[in-house]
PDB file of C-alpha atoms in Angstrom:
ATOM      1  CA  MET A1246     -18.940  -6.014 -17.188  1.00 68.00           C
ATOM      2  CA  ILE A1247     -19.469  -6.069 -13.128  1.00 74.00           C
ATOM      3  CA  ASP A1248     -15.383  -5.881 -12.236  1.00 78.00           C
ATOM      4  CA  LYS A1249     -15.316  -2.469 -13.811  1.00 83.00           C
ATOM      5  CA  LEU A1250     -18.475  -1.861 -11.565  1.00 90.00           C
ATOM      6  CA  TYR A1251     -16.060  -2.533  -8.963  1.00 92.00           C
ATOM      7  CA  LEU A1252     -13.345  -0.306  -9.669  1.00 92.00           C
ATOM      8  CA  VAL A1253     -16.562   2.654  -9.781  1.00 94.00           C
ATOM      9  CA  MET A1254     -17.694   1.910  -6.841  1.00 94.00           C
ATOM     10  CA  PHE A1255     -13.999   2.094  -5.653  1.00 96.00           C
ATOM     11  CA  VAL A1256     -13.102   5.168  -7.294  1.00 94.00           C
ATOM     12  CA  VAL A1257     -16.659   6.573  -5.954  1.00 95.00           C
ATOM     13  CA  SER A1258     -15.705   5.278  -2.560  1.00 94.00           C
ATOM     14  CA  THR A1259     -12.418   6.858  -2.737  1.00 93.00           C
ATOM     15  CA  ILE A1260     -13.561  10.616  -3.782  1.00 91.00           C
ATOM     16  CA  PHE A1261     -16.086  10.074  -1.190  1.00 88.00           C
ATOM     17  CA  LEU A1262     -13.883   9.268   2.035  1.00 86.00           C
ATOM     18  CA  VAL A1263     -10.994  12.018   1.014  1.00 82.00           C
ATOM     19  CA  TRP A1264     -13.967  14.416   0.117  1.00 81.00           C
ATOM     20  CA  HIS A1265     -14.603  14.327   4.032  1.00 74.00           C
ATOM     21  CA  TYR A1266     -11.370  14.683   5.164  1.00 68.00           C
ATOM     22  CA  ASP A1267     -10.959  17.541   2.322  1.00 61.00           C
ATOM     23  CA  LEU A1268     -14.005  18.730   4.650  1.00 55.00           C
ATOM     24  CA  TYR A1269     -12.802  18.525   7.480  1.00 55.00           C
ATOM     25  CA  ASP A1270      -8.909  19.074   7.469  1.00 54.00           C
ATOM     26  CA  LYS A1271      -8.445  17.494  10.218  1.00 59.00           C
ATOM     27  CA  ASN A1272      -8.653  13.416  11.936  1.00 64.00           C
ATOM     28  CA  LEU A1273     -12.332  11.784  11.180  1.00 69.00           C
ATOM     29  CA  PRO A1274     -14.282  10.659  14.321  1.00 78.00           C
ATOM     30  CA  GLU A1275     -12.397   7.979  15.882  1.00 83.00           C
ATOM     31  CA  THR A1276     -15.802   5.541  15.485  1.00 87.00           C
ATOM     32  CA  LEU A1277     -16.744   2.512  13.629  1.00 90.00           C
ATOM     33  CA  ASN A1278     -18.498   4.139  11.052  1.00 88.00           C
ATOM     34  CA  VAL A1279     -15.738   5.807   9.693  1.00 86.00           C
ATOM     35  CA  ALA A1280     -13.130   3.219   9.832  1.00 91.00           C
ATOM     36  CA  LEU A1281     -15.143   0.915   7.171  1.00 92.00           C
ATOM     37  CA  MET A1282     -15.782   3.966   5.138  1.00 91.00           C
ATOM     38  CA  LYS A1283     -11.890   3.842   5.078  1.00 91.00           C
ATOM     39  CA  ALA A1284     -11.846   0.405   4.689  1.00 95.00           C
ATOM     40  CA  LEU A1285     -14.617   0.209   1.842  1.00 95.00           C
ATOM     41  CA  PRO A1286     -12.151   1.091  -1.572  1.00 96.00           C
ATOM     42  CA  ILE A1287      -9.976  -1.576  -0.641  1.00 97.00           C
ATOM     43  CA  VAL A1288     -12.714  -4.550   0.074  1.00 95.00           C
ATOM     44  CA  SER A1289     -14.170  -2.633  -3.508  1.00 96.00           C
ATOM     45  CA  LEU A1290     -10.701  -4.025  -5.240  1.00 95.00           C
ATOM     46  CA  VAL A1291     -10.928  -7.182  -3.635  1.00 93.00           C
ATOM     47  CA  SER A1292     -14.169  -7.569  -5.381  1.00 92.00           C
ATOM     48  CA  TYR A1293     -12.371  -6.231  -8.620  1.00 92.00           C
ATOM     49  CA  VAL A1294      -9.490  -8.682  -8.683  1.00 90.00           C
ATOM     50  CA  SER A1295     -11.857 -12.012  -7.381  1.00 86.00           C
ATOM     51  CA  VAL A1296     -14.501 -11.073 -10.494  1.00 86.00           C
ATOM     52  CA  ALA A1297     -11.848 -10.018 -13.135  1.00 81.00           C
ATOM     53  CA  ASN A1298     -10.005 -13.005 -12.568  1.00 77.00           C
ATOM     54  CA  VAL A1299     -12.473 -15.767 -12.609  1.00 73.00           C
ATOM     55  CA  GLU A1300     -11.197 -17.680 -15.441  1.00 72.00           C
ATOM     56  CA  ARG A1301      -7.389 -17.886 -14.329  1.00 70.00           C
ATOM     57  CA  ILE A1302      -8.900 -19.572 -10.896  1.00 63.00           C
ATOM     58  CA  GLN A1303     -10.856 -21.671 -12.745  1.00 62.00           C
ATOM     59  CA  ARG A1304      -7.130 -23.066 -14.331  1.00 68.00           C
ATOM     60  CA  ASN A1305      -5.266 -22.986 -11.198  1.00 64.00           C
ATOM     61  CA  GLU A1306      -3.585 -19.772 -12.571  1.00 63.00           C
ATOM     62  CA  TYR A1307      -3.843 -18.043  -9.298  1.00 65.00           C
ATOM     63  CA  LYS A1308      -1.108 -18.433  -6.783  1.00 72.00           C
ATOM     64  CA  HIS A1309       0.511 -14.708  -6.638  1.00 77.00           C
ATOM     65  CA  LEU A1310      -3.384 -13.820  -6.792  1.00 83.00           C
ATOM     66  CA  LEU A1311      -3.775 -15.607  -3.308  1.00 88.00           C
ATOM     67  CA  PHE A1312      -0.770 -13.051  -2.063  1.00 93.00           C
ATOM     68  CA  VAL A1313      -2.233  -9.886  -3.842  1.00 93.00           C
ATOM     69  CA  PHE A1314      -5.539 -11.091  -2.276  1.00 92.00           C
ATOM     70  CA  ALA A1315      -3.832 -11.351   0.690  1.00 95.00           C
ATOM     71  CA  GLY A1316      -2.513  -7.832   1.168  1.00 96.00           C
ATOM     72  CA  LEU A1317      -5.728  -6.531  -0.123  1.00 97.00           C
ATOM     73  CA  LEU A1318      -7.378  -7.877   3.387  1.00 96.00           C
ATOM     74  CA  ILE A1319      -4.854  -7.428   5.831  1.00 98.00           C
ATOM     75  CA  SER A1320      -4.135  -3.720   4.873  1.00 97.00           C
ATOM     76  CA  SER A1321      -8.377  -3.033   4.958  1.00 97.00           C
ATOM     77  CA  LEU A1322      -7.445  -4.045   8.940  1.00 97.00           C
ATOM     78  CA  GLY A1323      -4.840  -2.375   8.201  1.00 97.00           C
ATOM     79  CA  ASP A1324      -6.577   1.050   7.566  1.00 95.00           C
ATOM     80  CA  MET A1325      -9.423   0.098  10.096  1.00 95.00           C
ATOM     81  CA  CYS A1326      -7.122  -0.200  12.799  1.00 96.00           C
ATOM     82  CA  LEU A1327      -5.540   3.055  11.727  1.00 92.00           C
ATOM     83  CA  THR A1328      -8.763   5.095  12.169  1.00 90.00           C
ATOM     84  CA  PHE A1329      -7.816   4.600  16.166  1.00 93.00           C
ATOM     85  CA  PRO A1330      -4.251   5.659  15.947  1.00 88.00           C
ATOM     86  CA  HIS A1331      -4.366   6.342  19.933  1.00 87.00           C
ATOM     87  CA  SER A1332      -5.202   2.393  20.895  1.00 92.00           C
ATOM     88  CA  LEU A1333      -4.441   0.666  17.233  1.00 95.00           C
ATOM     89  CA  PHE A1334      -1.379   2.270  15.249  1.00 93.00           C
ATOM     90  CA  MET A1335       1.313  -0.128  16.313  1.00 94.00           C
ATOM     91  CA  THR A1336      -1.464  -3.302  15.625  1.00 96.00           C
ATOM     92  CA  GLY A1337      -2.114  -1.255  11.951  1.00 96.00           C
ATOM     93  CA  MET A1338       2.110  -0.956  10.836  1.00 96.00           C
ATOM     94  CA  LEU A1339       2.247  -4.800  11.368  1.00 97.00           C
ATOM     95  CA  LEU A1340      -0.670  -5.392   9.805  1.00 98.00           C
ATOM     96  CA  PHE A1341       0.559  -3.548   6.751  1.00 98.00           C
ATOM     97  CA  ALA A1342       3.481  -4.395   7.328  1.00 97.00           C
ATOM     98  CA  ILE A1343       2.706  -7.923   6.397  1.00 98.00           C
ATOM     99  CA  THR A1344       0.833  -6.075   3.583  1.00 98.00           C
ATOM    100  CA  HIS A1345       3.942  -4.917   1.886  1.00 97.00           C
ATOM    101  CA  CYS A1346       5.580  -8.109   2.386  1.00 97.00           C
ATOM    102  CA  CYS A1347       2.709 -10.314   0.422  1.00 96.00           C
ATOM    103  CA  TYR A1348       2.788  -7.565  -2.272  1.00 96.00           C
ATOM    104  CA  ALA A1349       6.542  -8.044  -2.706  1.00 95.00           C
ATOM    105  CA  VAL A1350       6.091 -11.824  -3.726  1.00 94.00           C
ATOM    106  CA  ALA A1351       3.281 -10.990  -5.797  1.00 92.00           C
ATOM    107  CA  PHE A1352       5.695  -8.787  -7.513  1.00 92.00           C
ATOM    108  CA  GLY A1353       8.086 -11.971  -7.868  1.00 88.00           C
ATOM    109  CA  LYS A1354      11.973 -12.787  -7.707  1.00 86.00           C
ATOM    110  CA  ARG A1355      13.426 -10.410  -9.809  1.00 87.00           C
ATOM    111  CA  THR A1356      16.557  -8.466  -7.912  1.00 87.00           C
ATOM    112  CA  GLY A1357      16.847  -5.706 -11.241  1.00 87.00           C
ATOM    113  CA  GLY A1358      20.124  -4.162 -11.751  1.00 90.00           C
ATOM    114  CA  ILE A1359      23.171  -3.324  -9.102  1.00 93.00           C
ATOM    115  CA  MET A1360      21.654   0.347  -9.233  1.00 95.00           C
ATOM    116  CA  THR A1361      18.544  -0.624  -7.960  1.00 94.00           C
ATOM    117  CA  LYS A1362      19.158  -2.343  -4.999  1.00 94.00           C
ATOM    118  CA  ILE A1363      21.492   0.745  -3.651  1.00 96.00           C
ATOM    119  CA  VAL A1364      18.611   2.856  -4.245  1.00 96.00           C
ATOM    120  CA  PHE A1365      16.425   1.542  -3.081  1.00 97.00           C
ATOM    121  CA  LEU A1366      19.438   0.958   0.069  1.00 97.00           C
ATOM    122  CA  LEU A1367      19.454   4.352   1.050  1.00 97.00           C
ATOM    123  CA  MET A1368      15.934   5.343   1.011  1.00 96.00           C
ATOM    124  CA  TRP A1369      15.271   2.254   3.722  1.00 97.00           C
ATOM    125  CA  ILE A1370      18.654   3.764   5.719  1.00 96.00           C
ATOM    126  CA  SER A1371      17.907   6.879   5.165  1.00 96.00           C
ATOM    127  CA  GLY A1372      14.646   7.039   5.647  1.00 94.00           C
ATOM    128  CA  PHE A1373      15.269   5.524   9.379  1.00 96.00           C
ATOM    129  CA  MET A1374      17.729   7.840  10.367  1.00 95.00           C
ATOM    130  CA  LEU A1375      15.705  10.962   9.135  1.00 94.00           C
ATOM    131  CA  ILE A1376      12.419   9.253  11.434  1.00 94.00           C
ATOM    132  CA  GLN A1377      14.091   7.482  14.521  1.00 92.00           C
ATOM    133  CA  SER A1378      15.464  10.644  15.462  1.00 87.00           C
ATOM    134  CA  GLU A1379      12.630  11.969  16.477  1.00 87.00           C
ATOM    135  CA  VAL A1380      11.460   9.000  18.126  1.00 91.00           C
ATOM    136  CA  PRO A1381      11.001   8.973  21.631  1.00 87.00           C
ATOM    137  CA  CYS A1382       9.862   4.651  21.978  1.00 90.00           C
ATOM    138  CA  PHE A1383      12.599   1.675  21.043  1.00 93.00           C
ATOM    139  CA  ILE A1384       9.972  -0.319  20.689  1.00 92.00           C
ATOM    140  CA  MET A1385       8.641   2.003  17.623  1.00 94.00           C
ATOM    141  CA  LYS A1386      11.588   2.126  16.374  1.00 95.00           C
ATOM    142  CA  VAL A1387      12.505  -1.462  16.017  1.00 95.00           C
ATOM    143  CA  LEU A1388       8.918  -1.321  14.584  1.00 95.00           C
ATOM    144  CA  ILE A1389       9.658   1.356  12.132  1.00 96.00           C
ATOM    145  CA  LEU A1390      12.969  -0.508  10.901  1.00 97.00           C
ATOM    146  CA  GLY A1391      11.169  -3.316  10.678  1.00 97.00           C
ATOM    147  CA  TYR A1392       8.635  -1.889   8.742  1.00 97.00           C
ATOM    148  CA  SER A1393      10.303   0.674   6.333  1.00 97.00           C
ATOM    149  CA  ALA A1394      12.856  -2.701   5.440  1.00 97.00           C
ATOM    150  CA  ALA A1395       9.054  -4.231   4.337  1.00 97.00           C
ATOM    151  CA  LEU A1396       8.490  -1.005   2.253  1.00 97.00           C
ATOM    152  CA  CYS A1397      11.546  -0.380   0.535  1.00 97.00           C
ATOM    153  CA  ASN A1398      11.255  -4.438  -0.814  1.00 97.00           C
ATOM    154  CA  THR A1399       8.274  -4.131  -2.352  1.00 97.00           C
ATOM    155  CA  GLY A1400       8.951  -0.700  -3.432  1.00 96.00           C
ATOM    156  CA  TRP A1401      12.672  -2.941  -4.720  1.00 97.00           C
ATOM    157  CA  ARG A1402      10.606  -5.676  -6.452  1.00 95.00           C
ATOM    158  CA  SER A1403       7.989  -4.218  -8.688  1.00 95.00           C
ATOM    159  CA  THR A1404      11.283  -1.707  -9.981  1.00 96.00           C
ATOM    160  CA  ALA A1405      12.784  -4.819 -10.599  1.00 96.00           C
ATOM    161  CA  ARG A1406      10.252  -6.528 -12.683  1.00 94.00           C
ATOM    162  CA  PHE A1407      10.147  -3.234 -14.314  1.00 94.00           C
ATOM    163  CA  GLU A1408      13.472  -3.542 -15.140  1.00 94.00           C
ATOM    164  CA  SER A1409      12.958  -7.286 -17.147  1.00 92.00           C
ATOM    165  CA  GLU A1410       9.607  -6.363 -18.076  1.00 91.00           C
ATOM    166  CA  ARG A1411       9.458  -2.753 -19.674  1.00 91.00           C
ATOM    167  CA  THR A1412       4.987  -3.331 -19.507  1.00 92.00           C
ATOM    168  CA  ILE A1413       2.706  -0.635 -19.552  1.00 92.00           C
ATOM    169  CA  GLY A1414       0.995  -3.327 -16.811  1.00 90.00           C
ATOM    170  CA  ALA A1415       4.820  -3.565 -14.291  1.00 92.00           C
ATOM    171  CA  PHE A1416       5.238   0.019 -15.119  1.00 95.00           C
ATOM    172  CA  ILE A1417       1.661   0.684 -13.590  1.00 95.00           C
ATOM    173  CA  GLY A1418       2.932  -1.550 -10.592  1.00 94.00           C
ATOM    174  CA  CYS A1419       5.894  -0.093 -10.115  1.00 96.00           C
ATOM    175  CA  LEU A1420       4.371   3.503  -9.617  1.00 97.00           C
ATOM    176  CA  GLY A1421       1.777   2.728  -7.564  1.00 97.00           C
ATOM    177  CA  THR A1422       4.132   0.693  -4.871  1.00 97.00           C
ATOM    178  CA  ILE A1423       6.675   4.697  -5.433  1.00 97.00           C
ATOM    179  CA  LEU A1424       2.778   6.179  -4.475  1.00 98.00           C
ATOM    180  CA  PHE A1425       2.276   4.119  -1.487  1.00 98.00           C
ATOM    181  CA  MET A1426       5.705   4.905  -0.115  1.00 97.00           C
ATOM    182  CA  SER A1427       5.338   7.859  -0.779  1.00 97.00           C
ATOM    183  CA  SER A1428       1.874   7.950   1.370  1.00 96.00           C
ATOM    184  CA  ASP A1429       3.776   6.134   4.523  1.00 96.00           C
ATOM    185  CA  PHE A1430       6.460   8.200   3.932  1.00 96.00           C
ATOM    186  CA  ILE A1431       4.268  11.428   4.146  1.00 95.00           C
ATOM    187  CA  ILE A1432       2.407  10.197   7.523  1.00 93.00           C
ATOM    188  CA  ALA A1433       5.790   9.507   9.106  1.00 95.00           C
ATOM    189  CA  ILE A1434       6.827  12.784   8.171  1.00 95.00           C
ATOM    190  CA  ASN A1435       3.598  14.554   9.444  1.00 93.00           C
ATOM    191  CA  LYS A1436       4.041  11.996  12.790  1.00 91.00           C
ATOM    192  CA  TRP A1437       7.276  12.630  13.839  1.00 93.00           C
ATOM    193  CA  VAL A1438       9.619  14.845  11.928  1.00 93.00           C
ATOM    194  CA  LEU A1439       7.186  17.977  11.001  1.00 92.00           C
ATOM    195  CA  PRO A1440       3.847  18.685  10.300  1.00 92.00           C
ATOM    196  CA  ILE A1441       2.593  18.910   6.807  1.00 90.00           C
ATOM    197  CA  PRO A1442      -0.808  21.068   5.791  1.00 87.00           C
ATOM    198  CA  LYS A1443      -3.365  18.571   4.793  1.00 84.00           C
ATOM    199  CA  CYS A1444      -1.700  15.741   5.564  1.00 86.00           C
ATOM    200  CA  GLU A1445      -4.552  13.407   5.943  1.00 84.00           C
ATOM    201  CA  PHE A1446      -5.338  14.892   2.401  1.00 85.00           C
ATOM    202  CA  ILE A1447      -2.298  14.305   0.518  1.00 91.00           C
ATOM    203  CA  SER A1448      -1.634  10.646   2.509  1.00 92.00           C
ATOM    204  CA  LEU A1449      -5.218   9.156   1.548  1.00 91.00           C
ATOM    205  CA  VAL A1450      -4.393  10.082  -2.274  1.00 93.00           C
ATOM    206  CA  THR A1451      -1.760   8.798  -2.978  1.00 96.00           C
ATOM    207  CA  TYR A1452      -2.373   5.380  -0.343  1.00 97.00           C
ATOM    208  CA  TYR A1453      -5.242   4.779  -2.660  1.00 97.00           C
ATOM    209  CA  CYS A1454      -4.081   5.654  -5.982  1.00 97.00           C
ATOM    210  CA  GLY A1455      -0.936   3.105  -4.882  1.00 97.00           C
ATOM    211  CA  GLN A1456      -3.107   0.328  -4.156  1.00 97.00           C
ATOM    212  CA  LEU A1457      -4.789   1.014  -7.890  1.00 96.00           C
ATOM    213  CA  GLY A1458      -1.608   1.272  -9.293  1.00 96.00           C
ATOM    214  CA  ILE A1459      -0.826  -2.235  -7.458  1.00 95.00           C
ATOM    215  CA  VAL A1460      -3.782  -4.127  -7.921  1.00 94.00           C
ATOM    216  CA  LEU A1461      -3.355  -3.745 -12.229  1.00 92.00           C
ATOM    217  CA  GLY A1462      -0.074  -3.377 -12.455  1.00 88.00           C
ATOM    218  CA  THR A1463      -0.375  -7.293 -11.172  1.00 83.00           C
ATOM    219  CA  MET A1464      -2.801  -8.202 -13.123  1.00 78.00           C
ATOM    220  CA  GLN A1465      -0.830  -9.444 -16.089  1.00 67.00           C
ATOM    221  CA  ILE A1466       2.079 -11.947 -13.366  1.00 60.00           C
ATOM    222  CA  HIS A1467       2.123 -15.264 -14.303  1.00 50.00           C
ATOM    223  CA  ASN A1468       3.004 -17.495 -11.879  1.00 43.00           C
ATOM    224  CA  ASP A1469       6.523 -18.942 -12.145  1.00 41.00           C
ATOM    225  CA  GLN A1470       7.714 -14.866 -12.063  1.00 46.00           C
TER     226      GLN A1470
END
């Protein structure tokens, strides 16, 4: 019952934050209060994962959960950094790249079929080529290359898991990853290629739904996967 309360807290805090973005129709003020408000939904998910997996933790069946925990905690720091895009944008990118690496490990070692590999490889290459052509800074191009690789790797691993298991949990995890990828792609297009109406609103909705999907989709993964 307590774990469900943390899910309710996640939903309420997400709706509150998204409503504020829609109300402002622009970036929220760059303040510590806003940074904490952006991190609150993810902290709620951390609490949910902790409480919902008490028995598994007591049985030492928590290897993959450590990577879920790490991914959530690091992404909450990334959220806070991106509240201050003029000074901490690169730091936020690095933190989210580490987040995706953690999630990729949590999804397991499956590689999927050849078409899955080709699709995500093409997504990585085409996405990078589209965005990097509009980025003047070489260092930022390198960061985008690495970040997009980590992002597509997570998408590949979650999709490979769904191909293998064909379960509801695997589907939810895969869907969550795709939503997370969509959020990042929208942000990148809006920042470097062309403005997208309601970008912050759309990216927040897809981001938080993606995080929820990843958490729910990794709850039943076993340590040997």
